[in-house]
Short mmCIF file of C-alpha atoms in Angstrom, two decimals:
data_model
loop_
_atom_site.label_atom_id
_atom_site.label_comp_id
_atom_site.label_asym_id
_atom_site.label_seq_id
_atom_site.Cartn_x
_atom_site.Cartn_y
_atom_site.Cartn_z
CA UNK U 18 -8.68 3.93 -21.55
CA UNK U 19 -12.35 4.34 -21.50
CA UNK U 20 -12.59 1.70 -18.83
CA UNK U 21 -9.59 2.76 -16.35
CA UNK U 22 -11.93 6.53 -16.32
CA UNK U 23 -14.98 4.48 -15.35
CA UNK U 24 -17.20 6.76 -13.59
CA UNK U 25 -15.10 9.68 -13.61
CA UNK U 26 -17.33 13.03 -13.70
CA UNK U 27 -15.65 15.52 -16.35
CA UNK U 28 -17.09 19.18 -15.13
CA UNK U 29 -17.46 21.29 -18.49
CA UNK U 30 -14.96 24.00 -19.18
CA UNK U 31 -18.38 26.50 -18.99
CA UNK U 32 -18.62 25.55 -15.23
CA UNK U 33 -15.03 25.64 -14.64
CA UNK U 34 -14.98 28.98 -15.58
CA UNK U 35 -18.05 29.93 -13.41
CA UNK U 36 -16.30 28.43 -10.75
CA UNK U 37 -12.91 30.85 -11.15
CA UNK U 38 -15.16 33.69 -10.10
CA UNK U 39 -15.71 32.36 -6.53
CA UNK U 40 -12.25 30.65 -6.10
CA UNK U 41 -10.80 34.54 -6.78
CA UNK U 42 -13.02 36.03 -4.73
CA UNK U 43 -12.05 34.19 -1.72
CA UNK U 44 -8.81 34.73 -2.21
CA UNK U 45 -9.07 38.04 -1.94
CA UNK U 46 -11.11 38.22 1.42
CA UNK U 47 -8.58 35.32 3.11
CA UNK U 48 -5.82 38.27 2.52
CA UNK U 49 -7.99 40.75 4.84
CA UNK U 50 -8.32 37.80 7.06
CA UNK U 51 -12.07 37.14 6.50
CA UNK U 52 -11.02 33.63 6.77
CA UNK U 53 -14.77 32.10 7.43
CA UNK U 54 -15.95 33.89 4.41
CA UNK U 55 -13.04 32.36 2.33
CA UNK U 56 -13.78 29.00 3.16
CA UNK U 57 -17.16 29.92 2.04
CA UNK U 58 -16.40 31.04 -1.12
CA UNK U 59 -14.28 28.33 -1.88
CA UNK U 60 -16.99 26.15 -0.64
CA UNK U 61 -19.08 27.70 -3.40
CA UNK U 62 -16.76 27.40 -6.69
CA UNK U 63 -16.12 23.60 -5.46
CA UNK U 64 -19.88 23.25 -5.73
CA UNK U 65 -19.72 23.84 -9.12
CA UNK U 66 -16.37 22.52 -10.05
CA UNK U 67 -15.92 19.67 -7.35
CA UNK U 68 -12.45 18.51 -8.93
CA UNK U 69 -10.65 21.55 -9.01
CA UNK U 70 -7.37 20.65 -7.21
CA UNK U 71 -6.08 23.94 -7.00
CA UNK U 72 -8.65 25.12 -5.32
CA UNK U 73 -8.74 22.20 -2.70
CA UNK U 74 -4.97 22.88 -2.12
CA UNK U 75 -5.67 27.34 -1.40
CA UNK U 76 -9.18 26.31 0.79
CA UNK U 77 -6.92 24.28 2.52
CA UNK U 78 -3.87 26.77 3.45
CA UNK U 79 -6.40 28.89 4.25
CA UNK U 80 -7.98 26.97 7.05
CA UNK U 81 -4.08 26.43 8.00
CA UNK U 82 -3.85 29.83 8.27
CA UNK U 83 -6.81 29.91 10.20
CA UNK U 84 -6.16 27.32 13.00
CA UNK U 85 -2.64 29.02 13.47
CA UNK U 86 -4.51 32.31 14.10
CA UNK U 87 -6.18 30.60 17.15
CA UNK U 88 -9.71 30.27 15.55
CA UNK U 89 -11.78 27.65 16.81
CA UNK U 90 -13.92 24.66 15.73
CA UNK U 91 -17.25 24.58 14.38
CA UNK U 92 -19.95 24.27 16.99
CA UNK U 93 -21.23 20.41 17.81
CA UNK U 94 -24.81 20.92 16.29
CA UNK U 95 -23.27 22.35 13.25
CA UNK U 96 -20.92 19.14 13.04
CA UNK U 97 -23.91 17.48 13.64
CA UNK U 98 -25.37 19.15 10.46
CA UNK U 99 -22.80 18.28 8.19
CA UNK U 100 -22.08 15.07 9.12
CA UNK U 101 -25.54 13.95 8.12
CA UNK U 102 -25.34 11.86 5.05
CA UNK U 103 -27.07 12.74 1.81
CA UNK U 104 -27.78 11.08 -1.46
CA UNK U 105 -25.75 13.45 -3.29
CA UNK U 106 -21.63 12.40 -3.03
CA UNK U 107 -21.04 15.96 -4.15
CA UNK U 108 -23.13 18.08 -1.29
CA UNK U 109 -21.54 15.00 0.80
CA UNK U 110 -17.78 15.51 -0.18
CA UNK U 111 -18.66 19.44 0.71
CA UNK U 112 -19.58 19.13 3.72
CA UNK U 113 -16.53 17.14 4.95
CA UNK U 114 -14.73 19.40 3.13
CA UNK U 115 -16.14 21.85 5.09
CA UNK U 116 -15.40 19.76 8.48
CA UNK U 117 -11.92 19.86 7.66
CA UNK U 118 -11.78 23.51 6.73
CA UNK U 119 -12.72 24.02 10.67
CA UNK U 120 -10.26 21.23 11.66
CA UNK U 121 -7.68 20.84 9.21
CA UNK U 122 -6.10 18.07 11.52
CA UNK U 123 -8.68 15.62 11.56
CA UNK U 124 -8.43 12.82 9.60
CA UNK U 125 -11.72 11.05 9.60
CA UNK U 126 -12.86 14.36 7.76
CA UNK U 127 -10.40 13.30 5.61
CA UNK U 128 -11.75 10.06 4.78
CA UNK U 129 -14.86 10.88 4.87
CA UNK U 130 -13.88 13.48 1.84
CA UNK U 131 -11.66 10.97 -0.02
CA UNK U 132 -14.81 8.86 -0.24
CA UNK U 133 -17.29 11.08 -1.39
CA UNK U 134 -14.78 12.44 -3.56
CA UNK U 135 -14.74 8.31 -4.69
CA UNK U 136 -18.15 7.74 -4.84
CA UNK U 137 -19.26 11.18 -6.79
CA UNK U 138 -16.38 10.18 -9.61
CA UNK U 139 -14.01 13.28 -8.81
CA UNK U 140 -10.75 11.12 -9.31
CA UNK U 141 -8.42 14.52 -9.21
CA UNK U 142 -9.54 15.11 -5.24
CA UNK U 143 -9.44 11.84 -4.44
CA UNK U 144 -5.04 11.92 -5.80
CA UNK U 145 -4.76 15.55 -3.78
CA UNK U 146 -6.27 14.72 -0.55
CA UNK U 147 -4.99 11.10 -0.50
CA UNK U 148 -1.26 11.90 0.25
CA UNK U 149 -2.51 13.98 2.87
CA UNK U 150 -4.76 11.19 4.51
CA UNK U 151 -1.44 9.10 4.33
CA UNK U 152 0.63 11.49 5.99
CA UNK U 153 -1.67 12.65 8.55
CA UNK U 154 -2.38 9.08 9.67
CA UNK U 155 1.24 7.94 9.49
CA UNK U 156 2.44 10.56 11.68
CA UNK U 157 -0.17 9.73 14.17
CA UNK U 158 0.51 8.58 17.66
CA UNK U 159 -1.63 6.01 16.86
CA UNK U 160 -2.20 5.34 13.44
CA UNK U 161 -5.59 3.70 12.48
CA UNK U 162 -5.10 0.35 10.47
CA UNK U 163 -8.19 0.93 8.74
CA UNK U 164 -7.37 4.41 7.71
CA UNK U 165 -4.45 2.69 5.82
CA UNK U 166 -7.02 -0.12 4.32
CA UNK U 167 -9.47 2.38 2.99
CA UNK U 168 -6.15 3.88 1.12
CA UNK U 169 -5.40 0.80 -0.70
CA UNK U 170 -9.00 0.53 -2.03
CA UNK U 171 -9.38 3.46 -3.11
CA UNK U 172 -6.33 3.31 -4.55
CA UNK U 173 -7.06 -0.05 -6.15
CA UNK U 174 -10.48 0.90 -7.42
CA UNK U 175 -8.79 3.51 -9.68
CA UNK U 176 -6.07 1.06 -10.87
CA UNK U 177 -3.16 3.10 -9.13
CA UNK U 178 -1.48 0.52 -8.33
CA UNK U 179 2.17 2.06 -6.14
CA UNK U 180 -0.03 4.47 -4.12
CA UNK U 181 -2.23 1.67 -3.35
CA UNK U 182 1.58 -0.81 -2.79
CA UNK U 183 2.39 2.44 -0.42
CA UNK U 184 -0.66 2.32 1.44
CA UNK U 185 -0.59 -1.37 1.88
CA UNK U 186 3.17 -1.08 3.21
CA UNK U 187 1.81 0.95 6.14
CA UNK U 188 -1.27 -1.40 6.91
CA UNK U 189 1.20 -4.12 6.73
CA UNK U 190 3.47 -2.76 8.99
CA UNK U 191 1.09 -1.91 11.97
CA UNK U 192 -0.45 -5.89 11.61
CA UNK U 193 3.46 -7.63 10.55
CA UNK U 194 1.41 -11.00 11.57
CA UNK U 195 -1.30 -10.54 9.02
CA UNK U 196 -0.25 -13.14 6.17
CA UNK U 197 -3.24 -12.34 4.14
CA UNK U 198 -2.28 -8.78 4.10
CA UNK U 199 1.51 -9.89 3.46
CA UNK U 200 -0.11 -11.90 -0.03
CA UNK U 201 -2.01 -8.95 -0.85
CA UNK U 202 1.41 -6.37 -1.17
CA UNK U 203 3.46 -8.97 -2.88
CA UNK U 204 0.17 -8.96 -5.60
CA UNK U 205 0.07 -5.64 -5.29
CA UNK U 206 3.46 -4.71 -6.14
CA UNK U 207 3.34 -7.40 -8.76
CA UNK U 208 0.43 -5.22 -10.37
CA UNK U 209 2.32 -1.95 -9.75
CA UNK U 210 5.78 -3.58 -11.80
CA UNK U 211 3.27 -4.12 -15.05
CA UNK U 212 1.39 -1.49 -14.99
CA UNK U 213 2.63 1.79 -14.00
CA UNK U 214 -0.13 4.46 -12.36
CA UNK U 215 -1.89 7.08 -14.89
CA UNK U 216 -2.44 9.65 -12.47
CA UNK U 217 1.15 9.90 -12.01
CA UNK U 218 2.09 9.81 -15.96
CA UNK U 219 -0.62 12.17 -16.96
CA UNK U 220 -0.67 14.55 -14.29
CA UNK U 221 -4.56 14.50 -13.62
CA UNK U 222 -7.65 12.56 -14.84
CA UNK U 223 -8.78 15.55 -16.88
CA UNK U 224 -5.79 15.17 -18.66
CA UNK U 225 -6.48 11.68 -19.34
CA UNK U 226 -9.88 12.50 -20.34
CA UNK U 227 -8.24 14.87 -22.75
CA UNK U 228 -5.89 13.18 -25.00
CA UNK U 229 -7.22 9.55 -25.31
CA UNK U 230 -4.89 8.67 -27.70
CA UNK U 231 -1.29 9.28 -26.02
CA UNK U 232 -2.62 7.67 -22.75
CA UNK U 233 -3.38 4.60 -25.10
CA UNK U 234 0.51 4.55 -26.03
CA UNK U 235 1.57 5.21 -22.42
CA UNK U 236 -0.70 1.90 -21.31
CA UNK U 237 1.39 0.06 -24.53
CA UNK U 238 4.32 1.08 -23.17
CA UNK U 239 3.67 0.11 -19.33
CA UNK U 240 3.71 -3.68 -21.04
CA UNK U 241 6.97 -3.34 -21.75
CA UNK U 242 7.68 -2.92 -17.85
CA UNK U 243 7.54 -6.83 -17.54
CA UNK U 244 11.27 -6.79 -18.94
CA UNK U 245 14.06 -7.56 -16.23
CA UNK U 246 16.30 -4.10 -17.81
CA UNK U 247 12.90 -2.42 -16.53
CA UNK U 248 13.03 -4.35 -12.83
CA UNK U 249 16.39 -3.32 -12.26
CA UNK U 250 15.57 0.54 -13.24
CA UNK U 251 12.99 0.34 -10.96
CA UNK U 252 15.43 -1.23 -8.02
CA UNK U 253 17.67 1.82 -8.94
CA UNK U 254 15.06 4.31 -8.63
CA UNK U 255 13.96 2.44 -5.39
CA UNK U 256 17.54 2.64 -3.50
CA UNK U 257 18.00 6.03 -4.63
CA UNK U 258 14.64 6.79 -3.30
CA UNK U 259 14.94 4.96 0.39
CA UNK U 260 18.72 6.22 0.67
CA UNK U 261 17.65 10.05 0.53
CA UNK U 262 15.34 8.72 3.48
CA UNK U 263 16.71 5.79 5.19
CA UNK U 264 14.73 6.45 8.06
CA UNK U 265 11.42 5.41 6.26
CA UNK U 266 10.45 1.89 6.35
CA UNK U 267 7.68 2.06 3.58
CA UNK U 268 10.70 2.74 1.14
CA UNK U 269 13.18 -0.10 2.60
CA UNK U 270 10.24 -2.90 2.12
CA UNK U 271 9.28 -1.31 -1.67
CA UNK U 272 12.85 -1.98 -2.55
CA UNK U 273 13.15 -5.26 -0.75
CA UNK U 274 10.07 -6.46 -2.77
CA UNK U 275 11.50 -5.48 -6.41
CA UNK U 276 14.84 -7.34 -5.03
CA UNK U 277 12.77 -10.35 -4.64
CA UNK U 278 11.16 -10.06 -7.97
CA UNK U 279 13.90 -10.68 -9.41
CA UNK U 280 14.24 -13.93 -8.52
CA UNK U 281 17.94 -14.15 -9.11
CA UNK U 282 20.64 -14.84 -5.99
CA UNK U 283 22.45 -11.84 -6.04
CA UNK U 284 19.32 -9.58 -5.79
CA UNK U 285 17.91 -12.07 -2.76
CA UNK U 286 20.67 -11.80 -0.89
CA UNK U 287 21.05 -8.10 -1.18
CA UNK U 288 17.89 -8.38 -0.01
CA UNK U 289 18.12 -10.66 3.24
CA UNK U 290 21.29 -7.97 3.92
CA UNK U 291 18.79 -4.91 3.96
CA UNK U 292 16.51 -6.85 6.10
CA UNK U 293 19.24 -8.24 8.71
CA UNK U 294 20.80 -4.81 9.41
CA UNK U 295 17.56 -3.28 9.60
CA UNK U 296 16.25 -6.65 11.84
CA UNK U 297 19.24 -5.91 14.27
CA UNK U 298 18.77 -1.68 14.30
CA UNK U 299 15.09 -2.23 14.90
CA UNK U 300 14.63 -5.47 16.94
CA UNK U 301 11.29 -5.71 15.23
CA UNK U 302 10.71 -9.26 14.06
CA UNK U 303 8.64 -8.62 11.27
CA UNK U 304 12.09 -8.10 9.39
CA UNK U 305 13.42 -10.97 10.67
CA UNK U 306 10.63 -13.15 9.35
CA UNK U 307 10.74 -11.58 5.66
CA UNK U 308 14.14 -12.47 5.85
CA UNK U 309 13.77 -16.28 6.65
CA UNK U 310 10.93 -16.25 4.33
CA UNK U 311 13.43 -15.64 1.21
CA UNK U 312 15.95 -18.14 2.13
CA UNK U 313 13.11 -20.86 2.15
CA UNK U 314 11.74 -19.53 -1.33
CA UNK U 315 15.57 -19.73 -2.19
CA UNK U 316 15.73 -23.46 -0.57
CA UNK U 317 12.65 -24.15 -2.77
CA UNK U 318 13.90 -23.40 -5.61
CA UNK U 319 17.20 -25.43 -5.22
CA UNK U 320 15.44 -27.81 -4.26
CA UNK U 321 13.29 -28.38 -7.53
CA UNK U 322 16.31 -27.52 -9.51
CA UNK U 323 18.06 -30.84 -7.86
CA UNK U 324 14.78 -32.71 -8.38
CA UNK U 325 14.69 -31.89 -12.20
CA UNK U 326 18.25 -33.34 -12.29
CA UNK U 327 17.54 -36.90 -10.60
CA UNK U 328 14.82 -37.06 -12.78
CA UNK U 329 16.55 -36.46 -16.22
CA UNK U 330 19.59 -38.61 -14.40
CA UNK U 331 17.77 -41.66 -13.22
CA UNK U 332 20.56 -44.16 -12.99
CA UNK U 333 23.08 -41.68 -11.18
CA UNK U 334 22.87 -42.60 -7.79
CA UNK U 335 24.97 -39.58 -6.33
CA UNK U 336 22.89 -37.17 -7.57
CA UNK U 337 20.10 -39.26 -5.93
CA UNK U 338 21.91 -38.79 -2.79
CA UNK U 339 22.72 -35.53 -2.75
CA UNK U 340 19.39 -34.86 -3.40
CA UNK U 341 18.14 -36.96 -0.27
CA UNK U 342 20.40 -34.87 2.10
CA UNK U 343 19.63 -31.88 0.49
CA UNK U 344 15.91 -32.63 1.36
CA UNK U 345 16.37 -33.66 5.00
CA UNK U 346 18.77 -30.20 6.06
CA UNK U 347 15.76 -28.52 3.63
CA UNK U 348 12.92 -29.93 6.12
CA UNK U 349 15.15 -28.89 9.70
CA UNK U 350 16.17 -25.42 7.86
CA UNK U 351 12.19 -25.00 7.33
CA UNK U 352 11.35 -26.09 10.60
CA UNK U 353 13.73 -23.82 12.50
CA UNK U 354 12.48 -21.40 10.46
CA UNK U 355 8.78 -21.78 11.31
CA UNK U 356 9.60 -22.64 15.02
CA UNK U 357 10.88 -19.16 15.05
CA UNK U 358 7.73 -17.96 13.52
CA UNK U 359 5.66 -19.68 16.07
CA UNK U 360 7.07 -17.98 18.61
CA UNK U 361 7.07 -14.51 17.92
CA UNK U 362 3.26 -15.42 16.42
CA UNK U 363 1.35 -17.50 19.01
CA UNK U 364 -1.87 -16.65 17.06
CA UNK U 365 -1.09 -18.04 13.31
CA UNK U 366 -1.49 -21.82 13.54
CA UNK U 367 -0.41 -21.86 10.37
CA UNK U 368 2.70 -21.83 11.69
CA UNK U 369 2.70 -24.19 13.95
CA UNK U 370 0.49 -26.99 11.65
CA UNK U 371 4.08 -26.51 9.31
CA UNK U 372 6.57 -27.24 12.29
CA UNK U 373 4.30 -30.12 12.57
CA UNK U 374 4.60 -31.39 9.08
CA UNK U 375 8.43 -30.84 8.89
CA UNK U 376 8.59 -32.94 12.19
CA UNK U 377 6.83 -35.50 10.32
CA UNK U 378 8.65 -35.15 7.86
CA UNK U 379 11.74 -35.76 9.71
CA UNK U 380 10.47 -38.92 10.99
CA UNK U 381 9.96 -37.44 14.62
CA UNK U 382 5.98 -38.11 15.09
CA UNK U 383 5.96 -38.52 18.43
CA UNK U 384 7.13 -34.81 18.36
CA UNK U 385 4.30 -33.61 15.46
CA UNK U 386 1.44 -35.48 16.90
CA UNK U 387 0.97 -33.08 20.16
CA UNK U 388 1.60 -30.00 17.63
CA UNK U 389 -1.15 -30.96 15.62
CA UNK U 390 -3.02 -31.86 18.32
CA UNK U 391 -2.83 -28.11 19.42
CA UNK U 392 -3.88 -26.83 15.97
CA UNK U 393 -7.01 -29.40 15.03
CA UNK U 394 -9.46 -26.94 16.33
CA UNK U 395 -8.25 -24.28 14.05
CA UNK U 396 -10.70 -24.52 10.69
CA UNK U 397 -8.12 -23.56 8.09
#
């Protein structure tokens, strides 16, 4: 356990206590109205207890409160001011803390506190303000790839592995093309299935900190996750999850990748169904190509399993066969498949160097020499 709190700052219970003083006393001004003298109060009792979550959460109604009562910004040279780095994370997180407070919209304050927040080991802000970040930047217009990135590895760092799955999801879905990014939520979502997150099954990190010994247990219990019983519970709790939202995409793509974990037929194809009818609501091909990307994992996998058996049955020569004209529809399915690919994504050679190799495959070189030709340049 010692090593999953790694650089986690535990504020003694003698400075939470100090802290309580200020966190009342701005309470009681923000219900005159005195809302610039609650944030400063606040602003106070998180200087001496930086990971008190509760008092994130009331600092930040207040300045809710605030910008619906028509108050303005701070000026630009005190923004200026407190966006001026220091060597202290804590005096750092504060002052973004205290951007936000003036702006409660802005989400580059909010990054700019999750990582502080990081950096200065107060792992209980870092959980509150994170959904928020999330949120924010998902209901953007425009939502910032990046913003999504810094999610995941932040989320990674502290080992929390489905927030950091959830984050990815997003990332992945503004840049569908992105195949390194594609890798990266599979692995992640591998991580999250054997090893479930101990913010979530603790409640906080103080918590952790606090009874060592039952969040040893928990951890020996999160190995038993690996179990298929524990998959499917987990594609339960998935469907139930996305049906109570259908509309959210993050939650169709978390239960499409336990489906696939699987491994098994009937779970694919339920699967490749989810992604077809959302493929034809949407028209969005990154659906499309998740689809086509199971039924060649499936074709793989027949495919070795037909292999195995003309090996162990040398002399039968109509398993040989079959296996031969298995192979060749294998090679056309798969370049169909990344024909398609190629289309919808000019940019990713990769794509196009495998049409190639299937052509070759398929004894049609004249037709795979001019598609290599057009991806020899490409260093990968």
């Amino acid at each position: 356990m010692a090593e999953r709190l790694e650089g986690y700052t535990e504020i003694p219970e003698e400075e939470r206590k100090k802290a309580v003083v200020f966190f009342e006393r701005g309470a009681t001004v923000a219900g005159t109205g005195n809302f610039e003298y609650a944030i400063e109060m606040y602003l106070s009792g998180l200087n001496v207890d930086p990971d008190a979550v509760d008092a994130h959460q009331n600092l930040r109604d207040i300045s809710l409160k605030r910008k619906a009562s028509g108050k303005k910004d701070l000026g630009m040279f005190e923004k200026m001011k407190l966006k001026k780095p220091t060597k202290d994370d804590r005096q750092n997180m504060l002052n973004s803390e205290k951007l936000l407070a003036y702006d409660p919209g802005n989400t580059d304050h909010m990054v700019s506190l999750m990582q502080n927040a990081h950096r200065g080991g107060f792992f209980d802000t870092v959980m509150w303000i994170g959904p928020i970040l999330q949120k924010a930047n998902a209901d953007s217009p425009k939502p910032e790839f990046n913003k999504f990135i810094i999610l995941k590895d932040i989320y990674k760092a502290l080992d929390e592995w489905k927030l950091a799955t959830d984050a990815c999801h997003y990332a992945a879905m503004l840049r569908p093309d992105d195949m390194d990014l594609q890798t990266e939520l599979k692995n992640l979502g591998a991580q999250h299935t054997m090893s479930e997150g101990k913010y979530s099954s603790s409640g906080s990190f103080r918590e952790s900190v606090r009874d060592m010994a039952k969040q040893g247990r928990l951890l020996d219990q999160d190995k038993d996750i690996r179990s298929v019983d524990a998959l499917k519970r987990q594609i339960d709790d998935a469907e139930t999850e996305w049906k109570t939202d259908p509309g959210d995409n993050g939650k169709l793509m978390k239960l499409v990748d336990l489906l696939i974990k699987t491994e098994t037929a009937e779970y694919e194809n339920r699967a490749i169904e989810l992604l077809e009818e959302q493929y034809n609501r949407t028209k969005q091909f990154r659906y499309r190509f998740r689809l086509g990307d199971i039924q060649l994992t499936q074709l793989s996998r027949l495919e070795r399993s037909l292999r195995q058996n003309v090996a162990a049955n040398p002399t039968d020569m109509q398993a040989r066969a079959d296996y031969v004209s298995f192979q060749k529809e294998k090679y056309q399915k798969e370049f169909d498949e990344y024909k398609l690919w190629s289309e919808n994504y000019p940019t990713e050679n990769k794509f196009k160097f495998n049409m190639a190799v299937r052509l070759f495959d398929l004894k049609r070189p004249e037709e795979a020499i001019p598609v290599f030709q057009t991806v020899r340049t490409d260093p990968k």
